[in-house]
Coordinates of C-alpha atoms in Angstrom, one line a residue:
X1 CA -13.1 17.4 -13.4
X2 CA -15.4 19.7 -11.7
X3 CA -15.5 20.6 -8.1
X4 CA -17.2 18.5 -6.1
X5 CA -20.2 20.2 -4.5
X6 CA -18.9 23.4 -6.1
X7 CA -23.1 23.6 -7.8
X8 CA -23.8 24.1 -4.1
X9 CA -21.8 27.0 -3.7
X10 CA -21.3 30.5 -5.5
X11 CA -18.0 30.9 -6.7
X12 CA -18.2 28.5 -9.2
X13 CA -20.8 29.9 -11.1
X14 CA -20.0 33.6 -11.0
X15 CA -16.1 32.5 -11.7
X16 CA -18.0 31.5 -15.2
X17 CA -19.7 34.5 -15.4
X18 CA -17.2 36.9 -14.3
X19 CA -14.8 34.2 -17.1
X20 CA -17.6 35.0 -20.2
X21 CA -17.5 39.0 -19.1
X22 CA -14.0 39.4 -19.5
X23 CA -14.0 37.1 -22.7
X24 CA -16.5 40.0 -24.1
X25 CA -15.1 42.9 -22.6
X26 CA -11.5 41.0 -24.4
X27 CA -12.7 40.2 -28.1
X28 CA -11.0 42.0 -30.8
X29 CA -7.9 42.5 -28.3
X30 CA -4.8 41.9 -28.9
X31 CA -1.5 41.6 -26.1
X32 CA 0.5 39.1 -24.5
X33 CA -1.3 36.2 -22.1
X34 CA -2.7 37.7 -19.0
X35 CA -0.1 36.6 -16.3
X36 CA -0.8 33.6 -14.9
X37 CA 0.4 31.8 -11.2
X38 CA -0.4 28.7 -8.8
X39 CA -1.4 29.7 -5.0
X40 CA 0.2 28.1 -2.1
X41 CA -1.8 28.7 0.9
X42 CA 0.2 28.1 4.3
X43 CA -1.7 27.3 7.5
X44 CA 0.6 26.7 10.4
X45 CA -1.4 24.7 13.3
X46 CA -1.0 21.3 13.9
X47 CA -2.1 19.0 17.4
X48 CA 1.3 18.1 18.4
X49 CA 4.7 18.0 16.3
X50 CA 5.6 14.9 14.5
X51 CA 9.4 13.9 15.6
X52 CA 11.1 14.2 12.4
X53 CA 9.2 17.2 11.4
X54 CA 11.2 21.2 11.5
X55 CA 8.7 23.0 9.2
X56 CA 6.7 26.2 10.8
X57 CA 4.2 25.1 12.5
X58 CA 2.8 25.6 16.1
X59 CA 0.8 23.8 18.6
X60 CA -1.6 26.3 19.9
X61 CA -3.6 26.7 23.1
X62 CA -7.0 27.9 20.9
X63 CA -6.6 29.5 17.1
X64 CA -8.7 33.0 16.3
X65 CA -9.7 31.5 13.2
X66 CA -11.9 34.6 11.9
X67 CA -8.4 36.8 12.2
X68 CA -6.1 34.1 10.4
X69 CA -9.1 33.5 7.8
X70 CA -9.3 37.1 7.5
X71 CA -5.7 37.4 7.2
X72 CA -5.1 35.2 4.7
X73 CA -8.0 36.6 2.8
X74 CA -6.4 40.0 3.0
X75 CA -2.8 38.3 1.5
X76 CA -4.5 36.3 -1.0
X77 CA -5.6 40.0 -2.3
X78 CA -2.2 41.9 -1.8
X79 CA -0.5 39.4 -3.2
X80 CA -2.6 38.9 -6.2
X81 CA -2.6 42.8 -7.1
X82 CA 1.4 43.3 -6.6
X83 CA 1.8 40.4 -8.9
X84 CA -0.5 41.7 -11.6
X85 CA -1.6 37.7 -11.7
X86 CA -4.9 37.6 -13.3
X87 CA -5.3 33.7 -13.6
X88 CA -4.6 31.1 -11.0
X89 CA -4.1 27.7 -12.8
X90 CA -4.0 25.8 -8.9
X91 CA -4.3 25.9 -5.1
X92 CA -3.0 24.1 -2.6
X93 CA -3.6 24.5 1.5
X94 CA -0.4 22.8 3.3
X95 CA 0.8 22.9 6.7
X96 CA 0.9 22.6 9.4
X97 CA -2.5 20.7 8.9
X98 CA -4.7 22.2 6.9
X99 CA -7.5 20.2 7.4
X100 CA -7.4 21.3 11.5
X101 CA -9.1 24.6 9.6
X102 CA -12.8 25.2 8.7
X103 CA -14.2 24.5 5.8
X104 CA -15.7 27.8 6.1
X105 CA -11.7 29.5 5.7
X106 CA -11.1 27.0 2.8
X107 CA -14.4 28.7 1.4
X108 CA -13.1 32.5 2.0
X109 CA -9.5 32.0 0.3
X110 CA -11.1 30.6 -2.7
X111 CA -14.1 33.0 -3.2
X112 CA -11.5 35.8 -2.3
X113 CA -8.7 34.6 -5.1
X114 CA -11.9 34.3 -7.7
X115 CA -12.8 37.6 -7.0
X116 CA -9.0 39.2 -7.1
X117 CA -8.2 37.0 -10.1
X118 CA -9.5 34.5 -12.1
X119 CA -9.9 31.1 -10.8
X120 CA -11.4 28.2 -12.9
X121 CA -14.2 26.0 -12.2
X122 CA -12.1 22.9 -13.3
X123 CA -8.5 24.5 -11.1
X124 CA -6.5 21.9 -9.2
X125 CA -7.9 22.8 -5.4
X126 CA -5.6 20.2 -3.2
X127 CA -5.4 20.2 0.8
X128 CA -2.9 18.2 3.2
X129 CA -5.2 16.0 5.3
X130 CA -4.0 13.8 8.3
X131 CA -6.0 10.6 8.7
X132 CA -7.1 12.8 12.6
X133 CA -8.1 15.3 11.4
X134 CA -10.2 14.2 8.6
X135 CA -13.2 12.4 9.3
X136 CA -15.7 11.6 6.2
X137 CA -18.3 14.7 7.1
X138 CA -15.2 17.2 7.5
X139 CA -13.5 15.6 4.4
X140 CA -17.4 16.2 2.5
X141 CA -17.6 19.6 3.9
X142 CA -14.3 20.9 2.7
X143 CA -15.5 19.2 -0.9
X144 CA -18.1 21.4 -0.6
X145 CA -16.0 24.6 0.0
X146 CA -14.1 23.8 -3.4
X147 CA -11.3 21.0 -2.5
X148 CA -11.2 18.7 -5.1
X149 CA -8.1 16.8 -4.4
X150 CA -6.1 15.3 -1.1
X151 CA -2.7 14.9 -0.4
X152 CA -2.9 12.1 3.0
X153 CA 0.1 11.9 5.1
X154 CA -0.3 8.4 5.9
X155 CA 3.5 8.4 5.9
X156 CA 3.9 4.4 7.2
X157 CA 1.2 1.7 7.7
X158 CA 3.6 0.3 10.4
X159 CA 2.2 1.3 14.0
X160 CA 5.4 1.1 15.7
X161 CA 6.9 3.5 13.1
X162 CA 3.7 6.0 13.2
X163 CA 4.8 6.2 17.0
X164 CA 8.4 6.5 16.5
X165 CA 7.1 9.7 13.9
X166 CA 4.7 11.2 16.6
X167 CA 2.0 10.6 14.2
X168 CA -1.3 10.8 16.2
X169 CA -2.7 8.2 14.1
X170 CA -2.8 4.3 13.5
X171 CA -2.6 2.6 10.1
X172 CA -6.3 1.6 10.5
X173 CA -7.3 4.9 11.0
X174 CA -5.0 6.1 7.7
X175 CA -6.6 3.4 5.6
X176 CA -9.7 4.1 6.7
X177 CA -9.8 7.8 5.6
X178 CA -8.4 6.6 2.7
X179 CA -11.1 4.7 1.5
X180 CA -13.4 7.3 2.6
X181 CA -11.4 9.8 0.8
X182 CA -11.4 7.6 -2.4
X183 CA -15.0 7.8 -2.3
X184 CA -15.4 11.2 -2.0
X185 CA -12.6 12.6 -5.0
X186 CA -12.3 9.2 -6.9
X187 CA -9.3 9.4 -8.9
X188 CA -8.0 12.7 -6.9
X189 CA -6.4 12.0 -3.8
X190 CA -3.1 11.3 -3.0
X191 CA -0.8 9.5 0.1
X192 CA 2.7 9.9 1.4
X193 CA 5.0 6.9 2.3
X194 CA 8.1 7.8 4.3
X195 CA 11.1 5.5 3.9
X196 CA 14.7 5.4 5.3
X197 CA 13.2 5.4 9.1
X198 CA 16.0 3.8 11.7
X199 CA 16.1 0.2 11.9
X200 CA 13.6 -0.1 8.9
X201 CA 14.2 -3.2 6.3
X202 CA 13.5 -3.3 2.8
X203 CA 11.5 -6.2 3.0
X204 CA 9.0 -5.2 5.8
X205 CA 8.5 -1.4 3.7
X206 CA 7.5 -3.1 0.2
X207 CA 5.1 -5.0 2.0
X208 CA 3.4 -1.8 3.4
X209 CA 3.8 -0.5 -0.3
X210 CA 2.3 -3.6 -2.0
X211 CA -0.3 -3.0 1.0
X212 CA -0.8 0.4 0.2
X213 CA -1.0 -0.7 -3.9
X214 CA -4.0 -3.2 -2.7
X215 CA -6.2 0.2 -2.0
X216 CA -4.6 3.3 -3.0
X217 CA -5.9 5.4 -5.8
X218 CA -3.9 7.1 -8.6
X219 CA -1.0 9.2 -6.6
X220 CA 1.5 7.9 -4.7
X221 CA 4.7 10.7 -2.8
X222 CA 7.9 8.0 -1.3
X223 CA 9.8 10.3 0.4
X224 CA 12.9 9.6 2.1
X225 CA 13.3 10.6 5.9
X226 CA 15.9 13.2 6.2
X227 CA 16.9 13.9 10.1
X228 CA 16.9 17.5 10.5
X229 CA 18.5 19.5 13.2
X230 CA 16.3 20.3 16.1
X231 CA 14.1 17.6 15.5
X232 CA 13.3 14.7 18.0
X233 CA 14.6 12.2 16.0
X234 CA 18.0 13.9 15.5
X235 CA 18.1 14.4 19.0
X236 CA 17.7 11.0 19.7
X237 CA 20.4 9.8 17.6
X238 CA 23.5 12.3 18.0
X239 CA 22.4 10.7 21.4
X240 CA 22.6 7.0 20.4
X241 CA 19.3 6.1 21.6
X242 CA 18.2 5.4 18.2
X243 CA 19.9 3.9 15.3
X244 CA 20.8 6.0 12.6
X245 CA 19.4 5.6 9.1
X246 CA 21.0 3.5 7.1
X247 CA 21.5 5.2 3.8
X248 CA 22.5 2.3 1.2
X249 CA 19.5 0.8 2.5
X250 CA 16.9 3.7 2.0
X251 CA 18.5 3.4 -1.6
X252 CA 17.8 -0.1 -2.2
X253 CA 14.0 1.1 -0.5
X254 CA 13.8 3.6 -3.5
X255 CA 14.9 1.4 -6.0
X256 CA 12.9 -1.3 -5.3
X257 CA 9.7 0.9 -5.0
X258 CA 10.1 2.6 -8.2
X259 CA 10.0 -0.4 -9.6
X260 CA 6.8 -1.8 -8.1
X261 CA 5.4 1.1 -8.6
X262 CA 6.3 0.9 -12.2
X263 CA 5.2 -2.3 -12.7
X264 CA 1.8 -1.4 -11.2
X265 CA 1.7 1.2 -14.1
X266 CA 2.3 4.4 -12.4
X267 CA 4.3 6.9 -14.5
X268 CA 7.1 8.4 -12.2
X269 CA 6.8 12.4 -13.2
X270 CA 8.9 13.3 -10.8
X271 CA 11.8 12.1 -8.3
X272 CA 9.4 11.3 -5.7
X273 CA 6.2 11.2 -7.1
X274 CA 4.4 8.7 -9.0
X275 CA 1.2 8.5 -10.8
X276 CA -1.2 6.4 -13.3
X277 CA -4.2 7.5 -15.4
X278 CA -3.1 11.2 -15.7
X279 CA -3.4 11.9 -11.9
X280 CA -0.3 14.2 -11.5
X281 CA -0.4 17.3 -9.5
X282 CA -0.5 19.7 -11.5
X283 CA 0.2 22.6 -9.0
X284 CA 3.6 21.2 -7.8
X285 CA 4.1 20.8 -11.8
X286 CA 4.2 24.4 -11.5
X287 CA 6.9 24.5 -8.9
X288 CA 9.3 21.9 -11.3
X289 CA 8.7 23.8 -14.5
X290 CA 9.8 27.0 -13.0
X291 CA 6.1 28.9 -13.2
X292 CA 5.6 31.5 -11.1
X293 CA 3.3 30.8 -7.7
X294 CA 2.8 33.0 -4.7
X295 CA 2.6 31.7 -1.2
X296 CA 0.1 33.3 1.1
X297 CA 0.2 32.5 5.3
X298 CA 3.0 32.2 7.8
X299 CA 6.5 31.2 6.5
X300 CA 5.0 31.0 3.0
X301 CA 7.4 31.2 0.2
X302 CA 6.7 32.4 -3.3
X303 CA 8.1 33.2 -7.0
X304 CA 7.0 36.2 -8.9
X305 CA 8.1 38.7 -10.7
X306 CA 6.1 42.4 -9.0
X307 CA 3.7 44.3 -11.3
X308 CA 5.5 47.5 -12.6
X309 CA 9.2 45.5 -12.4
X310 CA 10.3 47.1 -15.8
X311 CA 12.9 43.9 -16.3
X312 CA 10.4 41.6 -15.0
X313 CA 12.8 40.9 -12.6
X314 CA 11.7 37.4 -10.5
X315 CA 11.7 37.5 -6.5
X316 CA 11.9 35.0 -4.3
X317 CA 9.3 36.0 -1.7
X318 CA 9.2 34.7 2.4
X319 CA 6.7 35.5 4.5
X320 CA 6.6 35.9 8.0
X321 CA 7.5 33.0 9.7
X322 CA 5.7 33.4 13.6
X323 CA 1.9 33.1 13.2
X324 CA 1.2 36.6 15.1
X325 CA 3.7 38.3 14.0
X326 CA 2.4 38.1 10.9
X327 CA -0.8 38.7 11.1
X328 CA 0.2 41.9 12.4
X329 CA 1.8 43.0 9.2
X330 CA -1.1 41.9 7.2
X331 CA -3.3 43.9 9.5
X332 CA -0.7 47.1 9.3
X333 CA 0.5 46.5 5.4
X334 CA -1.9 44.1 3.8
X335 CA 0.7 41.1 3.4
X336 CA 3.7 40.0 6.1
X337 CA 6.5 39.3 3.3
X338 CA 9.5 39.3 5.3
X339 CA 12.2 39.2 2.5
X340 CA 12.3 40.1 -1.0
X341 CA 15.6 38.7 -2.9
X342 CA 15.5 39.2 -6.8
X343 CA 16.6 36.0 -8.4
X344 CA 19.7 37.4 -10.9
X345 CA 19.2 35.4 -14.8
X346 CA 22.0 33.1 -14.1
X347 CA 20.6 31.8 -10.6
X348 CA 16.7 31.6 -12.6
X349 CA 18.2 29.2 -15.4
X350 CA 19.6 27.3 -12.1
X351 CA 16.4 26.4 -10.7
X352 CA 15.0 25.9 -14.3
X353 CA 17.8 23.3 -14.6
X354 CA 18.1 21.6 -11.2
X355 CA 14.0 21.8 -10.9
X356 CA 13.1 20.4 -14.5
X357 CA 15.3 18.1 -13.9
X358 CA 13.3 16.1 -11.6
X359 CA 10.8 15.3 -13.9
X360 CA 10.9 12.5 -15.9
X361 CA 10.4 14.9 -19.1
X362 CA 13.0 17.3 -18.1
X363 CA 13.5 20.8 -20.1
X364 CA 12.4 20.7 -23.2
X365 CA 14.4 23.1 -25.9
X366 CA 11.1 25.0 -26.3
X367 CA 10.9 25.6 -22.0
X368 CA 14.6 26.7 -21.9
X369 CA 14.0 29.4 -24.7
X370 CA 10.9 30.7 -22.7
X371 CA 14.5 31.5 -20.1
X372 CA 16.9 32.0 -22.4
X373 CA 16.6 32.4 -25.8
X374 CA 19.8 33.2 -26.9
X375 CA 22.1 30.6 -25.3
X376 CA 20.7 27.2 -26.1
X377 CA 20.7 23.5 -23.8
X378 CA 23.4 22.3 -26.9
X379 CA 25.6 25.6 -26.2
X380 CA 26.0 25.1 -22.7
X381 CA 26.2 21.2 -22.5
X382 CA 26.9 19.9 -25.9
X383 CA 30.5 20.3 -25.9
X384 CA 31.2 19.4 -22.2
X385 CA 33.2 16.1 -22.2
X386 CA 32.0 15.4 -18.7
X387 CA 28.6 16.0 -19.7
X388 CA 28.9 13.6 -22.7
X389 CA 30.2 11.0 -20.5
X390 CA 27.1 11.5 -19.0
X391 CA 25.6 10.3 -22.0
X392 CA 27.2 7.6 -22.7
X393 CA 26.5 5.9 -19.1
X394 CA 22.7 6.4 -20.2
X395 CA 21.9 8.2 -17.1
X396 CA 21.1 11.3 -19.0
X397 CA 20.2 12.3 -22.6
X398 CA 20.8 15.4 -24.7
X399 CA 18.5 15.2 -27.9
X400 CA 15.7 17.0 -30.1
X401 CA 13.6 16.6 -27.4
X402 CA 15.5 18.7 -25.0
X403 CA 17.8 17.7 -21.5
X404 CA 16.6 14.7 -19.2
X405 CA 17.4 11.8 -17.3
X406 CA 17.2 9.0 -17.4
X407 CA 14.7 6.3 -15.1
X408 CA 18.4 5.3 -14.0
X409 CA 19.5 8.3 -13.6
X410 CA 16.2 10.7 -11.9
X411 CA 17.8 7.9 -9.0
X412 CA 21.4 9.8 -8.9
X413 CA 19.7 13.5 -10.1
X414 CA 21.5 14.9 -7.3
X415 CA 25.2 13.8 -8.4
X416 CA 24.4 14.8 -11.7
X417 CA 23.9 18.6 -10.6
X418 CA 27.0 18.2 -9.4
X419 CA 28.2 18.6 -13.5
X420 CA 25.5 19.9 -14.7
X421 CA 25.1 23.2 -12.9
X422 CA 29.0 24.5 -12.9
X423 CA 29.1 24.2 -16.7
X424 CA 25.6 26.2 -16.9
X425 CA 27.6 28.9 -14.7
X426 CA 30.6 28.5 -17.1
X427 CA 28.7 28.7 -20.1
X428 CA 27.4 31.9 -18.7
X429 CA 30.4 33.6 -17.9
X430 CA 31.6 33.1 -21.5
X431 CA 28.6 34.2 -23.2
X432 CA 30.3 36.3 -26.2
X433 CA 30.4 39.7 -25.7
X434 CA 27.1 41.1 -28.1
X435 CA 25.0 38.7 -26.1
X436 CA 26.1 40.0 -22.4
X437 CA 26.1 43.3 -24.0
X438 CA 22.6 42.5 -25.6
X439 CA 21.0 41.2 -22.1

């Protein structure tokens, strides 16, 4: 799918030129793949806090947008170099609200990622949009700067619940940008629907979903409300002012909106995301099967392993979380990564387990060997009489294909972990001796 309005800008074209240069410069060569990564791009500002939200954001008098874009520009770079990345396969701007920033910025990060690596024509390009902050000129313009997918956090179309949420908008105005949204990226844009809220009932929610199915296009996120600490909402009930969730009837919630959603025709790839006619994100793809990504902006976090690591040792990367802070460490050092934890084998082939899991094709034998060769998805869980009872419930299968659950059981993944991942750290610890010694 090509950008859209990317023949009005630059990039585009001399990505394909800089592309056929290197192809040249490259024939005859042999060598492994050029590394390859997705970029997450984090920009913190939002208009007010939602009341369930804790992620890093801040609510700013006025934002010095030509230091953050310059800032993030400068990352972007840093990052790309230390990482040795010479392909990104996607991008994504998240927040915060992303689409509070100029299209302009947008522009900078992506001409300035091109330049430092290589970034398709035809790359995923997605931004978070609140219904606010995205009128149909400011939706075109960022189109224009090389978006050419949205994520919409409609989150309910149930006015009294976008209130309760500190939403600034109304369910007119959320289906109202997405409409205009579907006109602009047909086939690319996505919404979020929250469920689990206090006092909400399954029936009232799977009318807002069958609502939502009436005009959506080809992506749909459920996500259940969790009540963090800090929050407004879990202030208000530890206080009793508000009800607490209920949980068994978030579950039936889930379980009844897979199932609509299945019977719409929408493929669910993932735990909470669902999708028809090939429309799955393919940057958080990345994040499930383990690929490597680098986050870029305040409180970013990342996964790579640093050019020159002669083990190829993975990191898990945070950036500075406080907005100034940070840009003060770009300024001084060129990036603001705060910590820097290499990720031992054993705790890798964790997240390759408890993250593949969550899609509906789960890890293929081919995909664990990329992790470990040596000790295969049979050795660690074919013998495991827990893990076989498992199998025999049908909530997860162990075949040729590889290790996955179920539909029935991607609903009870996290249970499942609780078997799954202390016979992976078994198996590991008895590893015989030539391959421990061999590692």
């Amino acid at each position: 799918v090509a950008l859209p309005g990317a023949r009005a800008r630059g990039w585009a074209a001399a990505a394909a030129a800089r592309a056929a240069q290197r192809r040249r410069r490259a024939e005859g060569a042999r060598g492994p793949p050029s590394p390859r990564a997705a970029l997450y791009v984090h920009w913190p500002y939002c208009e007010k806090r939602c009341s369930y939200c804790n992620f890093n954001k801040y609510i700013p008098r006025g934002v010095e947008e030509a230091a953050v874009r310059s800032c993030l520009v400068t990352e972007a770079q840093t990052l790309l170099r230390l990482s040795g990345v010479r392909r990104v396969e996607s991008v994504f701007f998240g927040g915060g609200t992303p689409s509070l920033a100029s299209p302009s910025t947008v522009a900078a990060v992506l001409e300035a990622v091109d330049q430092a690596a290589h970034l398709p024509a035809d790359s995923e390009v997605t931004l978070e949009a609140n219904p606010t902050s995205a009128p149909s000129s400011r939706l075109a313009a960022f189109g224009a700067a090389g978006v050419n997918r949205l994520s919409i956090g409609l989150q309910s179309l149930d006015d009294t619940e976008l209130q309760l949420l500190g939403r600034t908008h109304s369910s007119r105005d959320a289906l109202q940008t997405l409409a205009e949204a579907r006109r602009l990226f047909p086939g690319r844009v996505s919404v979020d629907l929250m469920l689990g809220l206090p006092a909400q009932q399954v029936g009232p929610w799977l009318r807002q979903l069958r609502t939502l199915l009436g005009c959506c296009d080809d992506h749909i996120s459920l996500y259940q409300l969790t009540l963090e600490r800090g929050t407004e909402l879990f202030t208000q009930v530890q206080r009793g002012t508000l009800s607490a969730p209920d949980p068994e009837l978030a579950a039936e919630m889930y379980q009844e909106g897979r199932a609509l959603l299945r019977d719409a025709g929408f493929r669910q790839y993932e735990v909470s995301n669902f999708a028809r006619n090939g429309a799955l994100s393919t940057h958080n793809w990345t994040y499930w099967q383990c690929g490597q990504y680098l986050g870029v902006g305040p409180g970013a976090h990342g996964r790579f392993a640093p050019q020159g690591a002669g083990d190829h040792t993975r990191e898990a990367r945070i950036q500075t979380l406080e907005p100034d802070n940070w840009m003060k460490e770009v300024m001084l050092f060129g990036h603001g990564t705060r910590r820097r934890i290499p990720l031992s084998k054993l705790e890798l082939l964790e997240e390759v387990l408890a993250m593949g899991l969550r899609t509906d094709v789960g890890i293929t034998h081919q995909h664990w060997q990329q992790f470990e060769p040596q000790l295969s998805l049979w050795d660690v869980f074919g013998a495991s009489q827990e893990v076989k009872a498992l199998l025999v419930q049908g909530i997860l299968l162990l075949d040729h294909r590889g290790l996955r659950c179920s539909w029935e059981g991607l609903a009870v993944l996290d249970s499942l972990l609780l078997t799954l991942l202390p016979r992976l750290q078994d198996a590991w610890q008895q590893r015989a001796p030539s391959l421990v010694q061999g590692e």
